Coordinates of C-alpha atoms in Angstrom, one line a residue:
X1 CA -11.2 87.0 14.8
X2 CA -10.9 83.3 14.0
X3 CA -8.5 80.6 15.0
X4 CA -6.8 80.7 11.6
X5 CA -5.9 84.3 12.2
X6 CA -4.2 83.4 15.4
X7 CA -2.3 80.5 13.8
X8 CA -1.1 82.8 11.0
X9 CA 0.4 85.0 13.8
X10 CA 2.1 82.2 15.7
X11 CA 2.7 79.3 13.3
X12 CA 5.8 80.8 11.8
X13 CA 9.2 79.0 11.5
X14 CA 11.6 80.3 14.1
X15 CA 9.0 82.3 16.1
X16 CA 9.5 81.9 19.9
X17 CA 6.5 82.3 22.2
X18 CA 5.1 80.7 25.4
X19 CA 1.8 79.0 26.1
X20 CA 0.3 82.0 28.0
X21 CA 1.0 84.3 25.1
X22 CA -0.8 81.9 22.7
X23 CA -3.8 81.3 25.0
X24 CA -4.2 85.1 25.5
X25 CA -4.4 85.6 21.8
X26 CA -6.9 82.8 21.4
X27 CA -9.1 84.5 23.9
X28 CA -9.7 87.3 21.4
X29 CA -11.6 84.9 19.1
X30 CA -15.3 85.5 18.5
X31 CA -17.9 83.3 20.2
X32 CA -18.7 81.4 17.0
X33 CA -15.0 80.3 16.7
X34 CA -14.9 79.3 20.3
X35 CA -17.5 76.6 19.6
X36 CA -15.4 74.9 16.9
X37 CA -13.3 71.8 17.2
X38 CA -10.2 73.7 15.9
X39 CA -10.5 76.3 18.7
X40 CA -11.1 73.7 21.5
X41 CA -8.2 71.6 20.2
X42 CA -5.7 74.5 20.0
X43 CA -6.6 75.9 23.4
X44 CA -6.5 72.5 25.1
X45 CA -3.1 71.8 23.5
X46 CA -1.5 74.8 25.1
X47 CA -3.3 74.9 28.4
X48 CA -2.1 71.5 29.6
X49 CA 1.2 71.5 31.4
X50 CA 4.2 69.2 30.9
X51 CA 5.8 66.8 33.4
X52 CA 2.6 66.9 35.5
X53 CA 2.8 65.6 39.1
X54 CA 0.0 65.9 41.7
X55 CA -1.5 64.0 44.6
X56 CA -4.9 64.8 43.0
X57 CA -4.1 63.3 39.7
X58 CA -7.2 61.3 38.6
X59 CA -5.0 59.2 36.2
X60 CA -2.4 58.5 39.0
X61 CA 0.6 59.7 37.0
X62 CA -0.2 57.8 33.8
X63 CA 0.2 60.8 31.5
X64 CA 3.1 63.3 31.0
X65 CA 0.6 66.1 30.3
X66 CA -1.8 67.3 33.0
X67 CA -4.4 70.0 33.8
X68 CA -3.5 73.6 34.5
X69 CA -5.8 73.5 37.6
X70 CA -8.0 71.1 39.6
X71 CA -10.9 71.6 41.9
X72 CA -13.2 69.4 43.9
X73 CA -17.0 69.3 43.6
X74 CA -18.3 70.3 47.0
X75 CA -21.3 68.1 46.6
X76 CA -20.0 64.9 44.9
X77 CA -16.4 65.2 46.0
X78 CA -15.4 64.5 42.3
X79 CA -12.1 66.0 41.2
X80 CA -12.5 68.4 38.3
X81 CA -9.7 69.2 35.8
X82 CA -9.2 72.3 33.7
X83 CA -8.7 71.5 31.0
X84 CA -10.2 68.0 31.4
X85 CA -8.2 65.2 29.9
X86 CA -11.3 63.1 29.9
X87 CA -12.8 65.4 27.2
X88 CA -10.1 64.4 24.6
X89 CA -12.0 62.9 21.6
X90 CA -10.8 60.9 18.6
X91 CA -11.5 64.1 16.5
X92 CA -9.1 66.1 18.7
X93 CA -6.5 63.4 18.3
X94 CA -7.0 63.5 14.5
X95 CA -6.7 67.3 14.5
X96 CA -3.5 67.3 16.5
X97 CA -2.0 64.6 14.2
X98 CA -2.7 66.6 11.1
X99 CA -1.2 69.8 12.7
X100 CA 1.9 67.8 13.8
X101 CA 2.7 67.2 10.2
X102 CA 1.6 70.6 8.8
X103 CA 2.8 73.1 11.5
X104 CA 5.8 75.3 10.6
X105 CA 6.6 76.4 14.1
X106 CA 8.8 74.0 16.1
X107 CA 7.2 74.6 19.5
X108 CA 3.7 73.9 18.1
X109 CA 4.8 70.9 16.1
X110 CA 6.4 69.4 19.3
X111 CA 3.3 70.0 21.4
X112 CA 0.9 68.4 18.8
X113 CA 3.1 65.4 18.3
X114 CA 3.5 65.0 22.1
X115 CA -0.2 65.0 22.7
X116 CA -0.9 62.4 19.9
X117 CA 1.9 60.2 21.3
X118 CA 0.6 60.5 24.8
X119 CA -3.2 60.2 24.4
X120 CA -3.9 58.4 21.1
X121 CA -3.7 54.9 22.5
X122 CA -5.9 55.8 25.5
X123 CA -8.6 57.6 23.4
X124 CA -8.7 55.5 20.2
X125 CA -7.7 52.1 21.7
X126 CA -5.0 51.8 19.0
X127 CA -1.2 51.1 19.3
X128 CA 1.6 53.6 19.5
X129 CA 2.6 55.3 16.3
X130 CA 6.4 55.2 16.2
X131 CA 6.6 57.8 13.5
X132 CA 4.8 60.4 15.5
X133 CA 6.8 59.5 18.6
X134 CA 10.1 60.0 16.6
X135 CA 8.8 63.4 15.3
X136 CA 8.1 64.4 18.9
X137 CA 11.5 63.3 20.2
X138 CA 13.3 65.0 17.2
X139 CA 11.4 68.2 18.0
X140 CA 12.5 68.0 21.7
X141 CA 16.1 67.6 20.7
X142 CA 16.0 70.6 18.4
X143 CA 14.4 72.7 21.1
X144 CA 17.2 71.7 23.6
X145 CA 20.0 72.2 21.1
X146 CA 18.9 75.7 20.1
X147 CA 17.5 77.0 23.4
X148 CA 14.1 77.5 21.8
X149 CA 12.4 77.8 25.2
X150 CA 12.9 81.1 27.1
X151 CA 14.4 79.4 30.3
X152 CA 17.2 76.9 30.8
X153 CA 14.9 74.6 32.9
X154 CA 12.5 74.3 30.0
X155 CA 15.2 73.4 27.5
X156 CA 16.7 71.0 30.1
X157 CA 13.2 69.4 30.5
X158 CA 12.9 68.9 26.7
X159 CA 16.3 67.1 26.6
X160 CA 15.4 64.9 29.6
X161 CA 12.0 64.0 28.1
X162 CA 13.8 63.1 24.8
X163 CA 16.2 60.8 26.6
X164 CA 13.5 59.1 28.6
X165 CA 11.2 58.5 25.6
X166 CA 14.0 57.4 23.2
X167 CA 15.3 55.0 25.8
X168 CA 11.8 53.6 26.5
X169 CA 11.0 53.2 22.8
X170 CA 14.5 51.8 22.1
X171 CA 15.4 54.4 19.5
X172 CA 19.2 54.3 20.0
X173 CA 20.0 56.9 17.4
X174 CA 17.7 59.4 19.1
X175 CA 18.9 58.5 22.5
X176 CA 22.5 59.3 21.5
X177 CA 21.4 62.7 20.1
X178 CA 19.2 63.5 23.1
X179 CA 22.1 62.8 25.5
X180 CA 24.4 65.1 23.5
X181 CA 21.7 67.8 23.6
X182 CA 21.7 67.7 27.5
X183 CA 25.5 67.7 27.6
X184 CA 25.4 70.7 25.2
X185 CA 23.4 72.6 27.7
X186 CA 26.0 72.0 30.3
X187 CA 28.7 73.3 28.0
X188 CA 26.8 76.4 27.0
X189 CA 25.5 77.4 30.4
X190 CA 28.7 76.8 32.4
X191 CA 29.5 76.3 36.0
X192 CA 26.6 78.3 37.4
X193 CA 24.1 75.6 36.4
X194 CA 26.5 72.6 36.6
X195 CA 24.9 71.2 39.8
X196 CA 21.4 71.4 38.3
X197 CA 22.2 69.7 35.0
X198 CA 24.6 67.0 36.4
X199 CA 22.1 66.1 39.1
X200 CA 19.3 65.9 36.6
X201 CA 21.4 63.5 34.5
X202 CA 22.2 61.2 37.4
X203 CA 18.6 61.1 38.6
X204 CA 17.4 60.3 35.1
X205 CA 19.9 57.5 34.9
X206 CA 18.3 56.0 38.0
X207 CA 14.8 56.2 36.4
X208 CA 16.0 55.0 32.9
X209 CA 18.2 52.1 33.7
X210 CA 20.7 51.5 30.9
X211 CA 20.3 54.8 29.3
X212 CA 23.8 55.7 30.5
X213 CA 26.7 53.3 30.5
X214 CA 28.8 52.7 33.6
X215 CA 31.6 54.8 32.2
X216 CA 29.3 57.7 31.4
X217 CA 28.0 57.5 35.0
X218 CA 31.5 57.5 36.4
X219 CA 32.2 60.7 34.4
X220 CA 29.1 62.4 35.8
X221 CA 30.0 61.4 39.4
X222 CA 33.6 62.6 38.9
X223 CA 32.2 66.0 37.8
X224 CA 29.9 66.1 40.9
X225 CA 32.7 65.0 43.2
X226 CA 35.0 67.8 41.9
X227 CA 32.1 70.4 42.2
X228 CA 31.3 69.2 45.8
X229 CA 35.0 69.6 46.9
X230 CA 35.1 73.1 45.4
X231 CA 32.0 74.1 47.3
X232 CA 33.4 72.7 50.5
X233 CA 36.4 75.0 50.2
X234 CA 34.3 78.2 49.5
X235 CA 34.2 80.8 52.1
X236 CA 30.4 81.1 51.6
X237 CA 29.4 77.6 50.5
X238 CA 26.3 76.9 48.4
X239 CA 24.4 75.0 51.0
X240 CA 21.4 73.9 48.9
X241 CA 23.7 72.7 46.0
X242 CA 26.0 70.9 48.5
X243 CA 23.0 69.0 50.0
X244 CA 21.8 68.0 46.6
X245 CA 25.2 66.7 45.5
X246 CA 25.7 65.0 48.8
X247 CA 22.5 63.1 48.4
X248 CA 23.5 61.9 44.9
X249 CA 27.1 61.0 45.9
X250 CA 25.8 59.0 48.9
X251 CA 23.3 57.2 46.7
X252 CA 26.1 56.3 44.3
X253 CA 28.6 55.2 46.9
X254 CA 26.3 53.5 49.3
X255 CA 27.0 50.0 47.9
X256 CA 30.6 50.8 46.8
X257 CA 32.4 52.9 49.5
X258 CA 30.5 53.4 52.8
X259 CA 33.4 55.2 54.4
X260 CA 33.2 57.8 51.7
X261 CA 29.6 58.6 52.7
X262 CA 30.5 59.7 56.3
X263 CA 33.2 62.0 54.9
X264 CA 30.7 63.6 52.5
X265 CA 28.3 64.4 55.2
X266 CA 31.0 65.6 57.5
X267 CA 31.9 68.2 54.9
X268 CA 28.3 69.3 54.6
X269 CA 28.0 69.8 58.3
X270 CA 31.3 71.8 58.3
X271 CA 29.9 74.0 55.5
X272 CA 26.7 74.6 57.6
X273 CA 28.9 75.6 60.6
X274 CA 30.8 78.1 58.4
X275 CA 27.5 79.9 57.9
X276 CA 26.5 79.9 61.6
X277 CA 27.4 83.5 62.2
X278 CA 25.0 84.9 59.7
X279 CA 22.1 82.5 60.2
X280 CA 19.5 82.5 62.9
X281 CA 18.9 79.5 65.2
X282 CA 15.7 78.8 63.2
X283 CA 17.6 78.7 59.9
X284 CA 20.3 76.5 61.4
X285 CA 17.7 74.1 62.7
X286 CA 16.1 73.9 59.3
X287 CA 19.5 73.1 57.7
X288 CA 20.4 70.6 60.3
X289 CA 17.0 69.0 60.1
X290 CA 17.5 68.4 56.4
X291 CA 20.9 66.9 57.0
X292 CA 19.5 64.7 59.8
X293 CA 16.9 63.4 57.5
X294 CA 19.4 62.5 54.8
X295 CA 21.8 60.9 57.3
X296 CA 19.0 58.5 58.4
X297 CA 18.3 57.8 54.7
X298 CA 21.8 56.5 54.3
X299 CA 21.9 54.7 57.7
X300 CA 24.4 57.2 59.3
X301 CA 22.8 56.7 62.7
X302 CA 25.7 57.7 64.9
X303 CA 26.1 61.0 63.0
X304 CA 22.4 61.6 63.1
X305 CA 22.2 61.1 66.8
X306 CA 25.0 63.6 67.4
X307 CA 23.3 66.1 65.1
X308 CA 20.0 65.7 67.0
X309 CA 21.8 67.0 70.1
X310 CA 23.0 70.1 68.2
X311 CA 19.4 70.6 67.0
X312 CA 18.1 70.4 70.6
X313 CA 20.8 72.9 71.8
X314 CA 19.9 75.4 69.0
X315 CA 16.2 75.1 69.9
X316 CA 16.8 76.7 73.2
X317 CA 17.4 80.0 71.5
X318 CA 14.5 79.8 69.0
X319 CA 11.9 81.5 71.3
X320 CA 14.1 84.5 71.7
X321 CA 14.1 85.0 67.9
X322 CA 10.4 84.9 67.6
X323 CA 8.1 87.9 67.5
X324 CA 4.7 87.7 69.2
X325 CA 1.6 88.9 67.3
X326 CA -1.7 89.5 69.0
X327 CA -5.1 90.8 68.1
X328 CA -8.0 92.0 70.1
X329 CA -11.4 90.2 69.7
X330 CA -14.5 91.8 70.9
X331 CA -17.2 89.4 72.1
X332 CA -20.4 91.0 73.4
X333 CA -22.6 89.5 76.1
X334 CA -25.3 89.1 73.4
X335 CA -22.9 87.0 71.3
X336 CA -22.0 84.9 74.3
X337 CA -25.6 84.3 75.3
X338 CA -26.6 83.4 71.8
X339 CA -24.1 80.5 71.8
X340 CA -24.5 79.4 75.4
X341 CA -28.2 79.7 76.2
X342 CA -29.4 76.8 73.9
X343 CA -27.2 74.4 75.9
X344 CA -29.3 75.0 79.0
X345 CA -32.7 75.4 77.3
X346 CA -34.3 72.5 79.2
X347 CA -32.3 72.9 82.5
X348 CA -31.6 69.2 82.9
X349 CA -28.2 67.6 83.0
X350 CA -28.9 64.8 80.4
X351 CA -30.0 67.2 77.7
X352 CA -27.4 69.9 78.6
X353 CA -24.5 67.4 78.4
X354 CA -25.7 65.9 75.1
X355 CA -26.0 69.4 73.5
X356 CA -22.7 70.6 75.0
X357 CA -20.8 67.6 73.7
X358 CA -22.2 67.8 70.2
X359 CA -21.9 71.6 69.9
X360 CA -18.1 71.8 70.6
X361 CA -17.0 69.0 68.3
X362 CA -15.2 70.7 65.4
X363 CA -17.0 70.0 62.1
X364 CA -14.2 68.9 59.8
X365 CA -16.1 69.8 56.6
X366 CA -16.9 73.3 57.8
X367 CA -13.3 73.8 59.2
X368 CA -11.9 72.7 55.8
X369 CA -14.0 75.3 53.9
X370 CA -13.0 78.0 56.5
X371 CA -9.3 77.1 56.1
X372 CA -9.5 77.2 52.3
X373 CA -11.0 80.7 52.5
X374 CA -8.4 81.9 55.0
X375 CA -5.3 80.3 53.3
X376 CA -6.2 82.0 50.0
X377 CA -5.7 85.4 51.6
X378 CA -2.2 85.0 53.1
X379 CA 1.3 84.5 51.7
X380 CA 2.1 82.4 54.7
X381 CA 0.1 79.5 53.2
X382 CA 3.1 78.8 50.9
X383 CA 5.6 78.6 53.7
X384 CA 6.3 75.5 55.9
X385 CA 5.5 75.8 59.6
X386 CA 8.1 74.7 62.2
X387 CA 6.6 73.5 65.5
X388 CA 8.7 73.6 68.6
X389 CA 8.1 72.4 72.1
X390 CA 8.3 74.6 75.2
X391 CA 12.1 74.1 75.4
X392 CA 12.6 75.1 71.8
X393 CA 13.1 71.5 70.5
X394 CA 11.8 71.0 66.9
X395 CA 8.8 68.7 67.1
X396 CA 7.8 68.5 63.4
X397 CA 7.6 70.6 60.2
X398 CA 4.3 71.0 58.5
X399 CA 4.7 71.7 54.8
X400 CA 3.0 74.4 52.8
X401 CA -0.7 74.1 51.9
X402 CA 0.1 72.6 48.5
X403 CA 2.4 69.8 49.8
X404 CA 0.7 69.2 53.2
X405 CA -2.9 70.3 53.2
X406 CA -3.9 67.8 56.0
X407 CA -1.2 69.1 58.3
X408 CA -2.2 72.7 57.7
X409 CA -5.8 71.8 58.3
X410 CA -4.9 70.3 61.7
X411 CA -3.0 73.5 62.6
X412 CA -6.1 75.5 61.6
X413 CA -8.5 73.4 63.6
X414 CA -6.1 73.5 66.6
X415 CA -6.2 77.3 66.5
X416 CA -10.0 77.3 66.0
X417 CA -10.3 75.1 69.2
X418 CA -8.3 77.7 71.2
X419 CA -10.7 80.4 70.1
X420 CA -13.8 78.4 70.9
X421 CA -12.3 77.6 74.3
X422 CA -13.6 81.0 75.4
X423 CA -17.2 79.9 74.7
X424 CA -16.6 76.4 76.1
X425 CA -15.3 77.8 79.4
X426 CA -18.2 80.2 79.7
X427 CA -20.7 77.4 79.1
X428 CA -19.1 75.3 81.8
X429 CA -19.1 78.2 84.2
X430 CA -22.8 78.8 83.6
X431 CA -23.4 75.1 83.9
X432 CA -21.7 75.1 87.3
X433 CA -23.7 78.1 88.5
X434 CA -26.9 76.3 87.5
X435 CA -25.8 73.1 89.4
X436 CA -25.7 71.1 86.2
X437 CA -22.0 70.7 85.8
X438 CA -21.1 68.7 88.9
X439 CA -19.1 65.5 89.6
X440 CA -22.2 63.5 90.5
X441 CA -24.2 64.6 87.3
X442 CA -21.3 63.8 85.0
X443 CA -20.7 60.4 86.6
X444 CA -24.4 59.6 86.3
X445 CA -24.4 60.6 82.6
X446 CA -21.3 58.6 81.6
X447 CA -22.4 55.6 83.7
X448 CA -25.0 54.8 80.9
X449 CA -22.2 54.6 78.3
X450 CA -20.4 51.7 76.8
X451 CA -17.2 53.7 77.2
X452 CA -17.0 53.7 81.0
X453 CA -16.6 50.6 83.3
X454 CA -17.7 50.8 86.9
X455 CA -14.2 49.9 88.2
X456 CA -13.0 53.3 86.8
X457 CA -15.6 55.5 88.5
X458 CA -13.4 56.1 91.6
X459 CA -10.5 57.4 89.4
X460 CA -12.7 59.5 87.2
X461 CA -14.4 60.9 90.3
X462 CA -11.1 62.1 91.7
X463 CA -10.3 63.7 88.4
X464 CA -13.6 65.5 88.3
X465 CA -13.3 66.6 91.9
X466 CA -9.9 68.0 91.2
X467 CA -11.3 69.8 88.1
X468 CA -14.1 71.5 89.9
X469 CA -11.6 72.4 92.7
X470 CA -9.5 74.0 89.8
X471 CA -6.6 71.7 90.6
X472 CA -6.0 71.2 86.9
X473 CA -2.7 69.5 87.2
X474 CA -4.2 66.6 89.1
X475 CA -7.4 66.6 86.9
X476 CA -5.5 66.4 83.6
X477 CA -3.1 63.7 84.8
X478 CA -6.0 61.5 86.0
X479 CA -8.5 62.1 83.2
X480 CA -6.2 61.6 80.1
X481 CA -5.5 57.8 80.8
X482 CA -9.2 57.3 81.6
X483 CA -10.2 58.8 78.2
X484 CA -7.8 56.4 76.5
X485 CA -9.4 53.5 78.5
X486 CA -12.9 54.7 77.4
X487 CA -11.9 54.6 73.8
X488 CA -10.5 51.2 74.3
X489 CA -13.7 50.0 75.9
X490 CA -15.8 51.2 72.9
X491 CA -13.4 49.4 70.6
X492 CA -13.6 46.2 72.5
X493 CA -17.4 46.3 72.6
X494 CA -17.3 46.6 68.7
X495 CA -14.8 43.7 68.4
X496 CA -12.1 46.0 67.3
X497 CA -8.6 44.7 68.2
X498 CA -7.0 46.7 71.1
X499 CA -3.8 44.7 71.4
X500 CA -1.0 44.0 69.0
X501 CA 1.8 41.5 69.1
X502 CA 5.1 42.6 70.4
X503 CA 8.1 42.4 68.1
X504 CA 9.6 39.2 69.4
X505 CA 6.2 37.5 69.0
X506 CA 6.1 36.4 72.7
X507 CA 3.2 38.4 73.9
X508 CA 0.9 41.4 73.3
X509 CA 0.8 45.1 74.1
X510 CA -1.9 47.8 74.0
X511 CA -2.5 49.2 70.6
X512 CA -1.5 52.9 70.3
X513 CA -4.3 55.3 70.9
X514 CA -3.7 57.2 67.6
X515 CA -3.8 53.9 65.7
X516 CA -7.1 53.0 67.3
X517 CA -8.6 56.4 66.5
X518 CA -7.7 55.9 62.8
X519 CA -9.5 52.5 62.7
X520 CA -12.3 52.7 60.1
X521 CA -14.8 50.7 62.2
X522 CA -14.2 52.9 65.3
X523 CA -14.4 56.0 63.1
X524 CA -17.8 54.8 61.9
X525 CA -19.0 54.3 65.5
X526 CA -17.7 57.6 66.9
X527 CA -18.1 59.6 63.6
X528 CA -15.3 61.1 61.6
X529 CA -15.7 64.5 63.3
X530 CA -15.3 63.1 66.8
X531 CA -12.3 60.8 66.0
X532 CA -10.6 63.7 64.1
X533 CA -11.1 65.9 67.1
X534 CA -9.8 63.4 69.6
X535 CA -6.7 62.8 67.5
X536 CA -6.0 66.6 67.4
X537 CA -6.6 66.9 71.1
X538 CA -4.8 63.8 72.3
X539 CA -2.4 62.2 69.8
X540 CA -1.4 64.2 66.8
X541 CA 1.9 66.0 67.1
X542 CA 0.7 68.8 64.8
X543 CA -2.3 69.3 67.2
X544 CA -2.6 69.7 70.9
X545 CA -1.2 66.2 71.5
X546 CA -2.2 66.2 75.2
X547 CA -2.0 62.5 75.8
X548 CA 1.6 62.2 74.6
X549 CA 3.0 65.5 76.0
X550 CA 1.5 64.9 79.4
X551 CA 2.2 61.2 79.7
X552 CA 5.8 61.5 78.5
X553 CA 6.6 64.4 80.8
X554 CA 7.0 66.9 77.9
X555 CA 4.2 69.3 78.8
X556 CA 5.0 72.8 80.1
X557 CA 3.2 74.4 83.0
X558 CA 1.0 76.3 80.6
X559 CA -0.5 73.0 79.4
X560 CA -2.0 72.4 82.9
X561 CA -4.6 75.2 82.7
X562 CA -8.3 75.5 82.5
X563 CA -8.3 75.3 78.6
X564 CA -6.8 71.8 78.5
X565 CA -8.9 70.7 81.4
X566 CA -12.2 72.0 79.8
X567 CA -11.5 70.1 76.6
X568 CA -10.9 66.9 78.5
X569 CA -14.2 67.3 80.3
X570 CA -15.8 67.9 76.9
X571 CA -14.2 64.7 75.5
X572 CA -15.3 62.7 78.5
X573 CA -18.9 63.8 77.9
X574 CA -18.6 63.1 74.1
X575 CA -17.6 59.5 74.9
X576 CA -20.3 59.4 77.5
X577 CA -22.9 59.9 74.8
X578 CA -22.0 56.5 73.3
X579 CA -24.7 54.1 74.3
X580 CA -25.1 50.3 73.8
X581 CA -27.5 49.6 70.9

């Protein structure tokens, strides 16, 4: 089967189809056809997706059309696109241009014209062709007016794209028609989709200044106001829609009627409270957290402070709603010996400490690959993770793997560290039995490091003595500040600033530990793996965060156990490996 056979099946006036259906049909072509320009151009045209947004966009948002998928070369780190926009050639542009004029099917004609408008200037280094741009916009308007696409959101997007482009290209006649097409969707689809369409119009008006006159905007706001008041009176309010409208109304009124804003958010909170009986504490916290975020956005600080108290109160019941999951892990003595024995191969403290320190630093690259494999298996990778402290107070929310990969990787490494704590503790116990892990040996080892000054030995000694006496509360409280001082000493030795000016400009204060651990020069000295590990252990709220929870009095009794203490001893030895060049 050839590409022309496929086109005869799809390029028919009035035929409705989606991109997946067309691509599937193209896949039936013979191998000879698949090597032709026509085939590559057609498949590319319908594999790209519209309104593309991604943090991995190699063109940084320059183009409306983007790849169906992206991946990263594990060797070079280069971002790979599928299909790759860098492969678009002048011949492909010419082919699409011809098809834009010849195609009978509206969906196909619109896509070809859109691609030519979007990429011709970039590929051929020529100017925009206003005639092809108008053909593209006209096709979008017809699609929106006649519900050519199978879903409302797709027809709405066609109208929004037509408005945006006609305004950008100053085609007033098309702008008027495009605005009518969007309004027509509102008329046809009724109240059920009113929030979605009116919100889209308002947000577009912010992006395309001047596309809507003030009187038109007032009409949109009046519609949203009426809709918001109706929702506020409902027995079971539409919480998501109310929040969306509240955000828009607050944005509109923030420089016009500030008192109106507080009333809007009071109604939202009242609506949330109506739903209290059928929602869990976790769900209520999530709702209140969204409201808290938006209150701060519009400088409603008093209301946000009162809401934070409610969030804290709700947090007290969160742990009662949670289910505990556990799994048994079998570790044989042979497994344990295989990991621990190399640490003590040469039976001297210097070599053992060096090996021990290096072995238990998480390898960020390996952990990333492990996380990618694991996250692909589970549905939970698409769900945000709420982190609470021991009293049920919400600490932070880590988004799903698509929106917050870094946050999820930190959660993964944190869990991995808890698992490896079994082996770390076993290694330390064996080191103690061999007379290697002692206060004196550790002090001797770290005394050769740039990290430790002699005036701190007495404090560190008390911390180590407490550790070996299993008085972990004392050990943890003493060692954490000294680890921070060690990091500061390394930074100062490398001429990295450890002070920052206070706000009034009349003095200096110590630079925050997390900030120092993100310094590129310090990262180079300590290595990326070690600074990443220290941030997770000491300062990142998504990780163990020991420095902040302990020093601010937020740590629960469970924090002051052997696992935390073991990792602090490990961190001290890691910093102790840093020597003066």
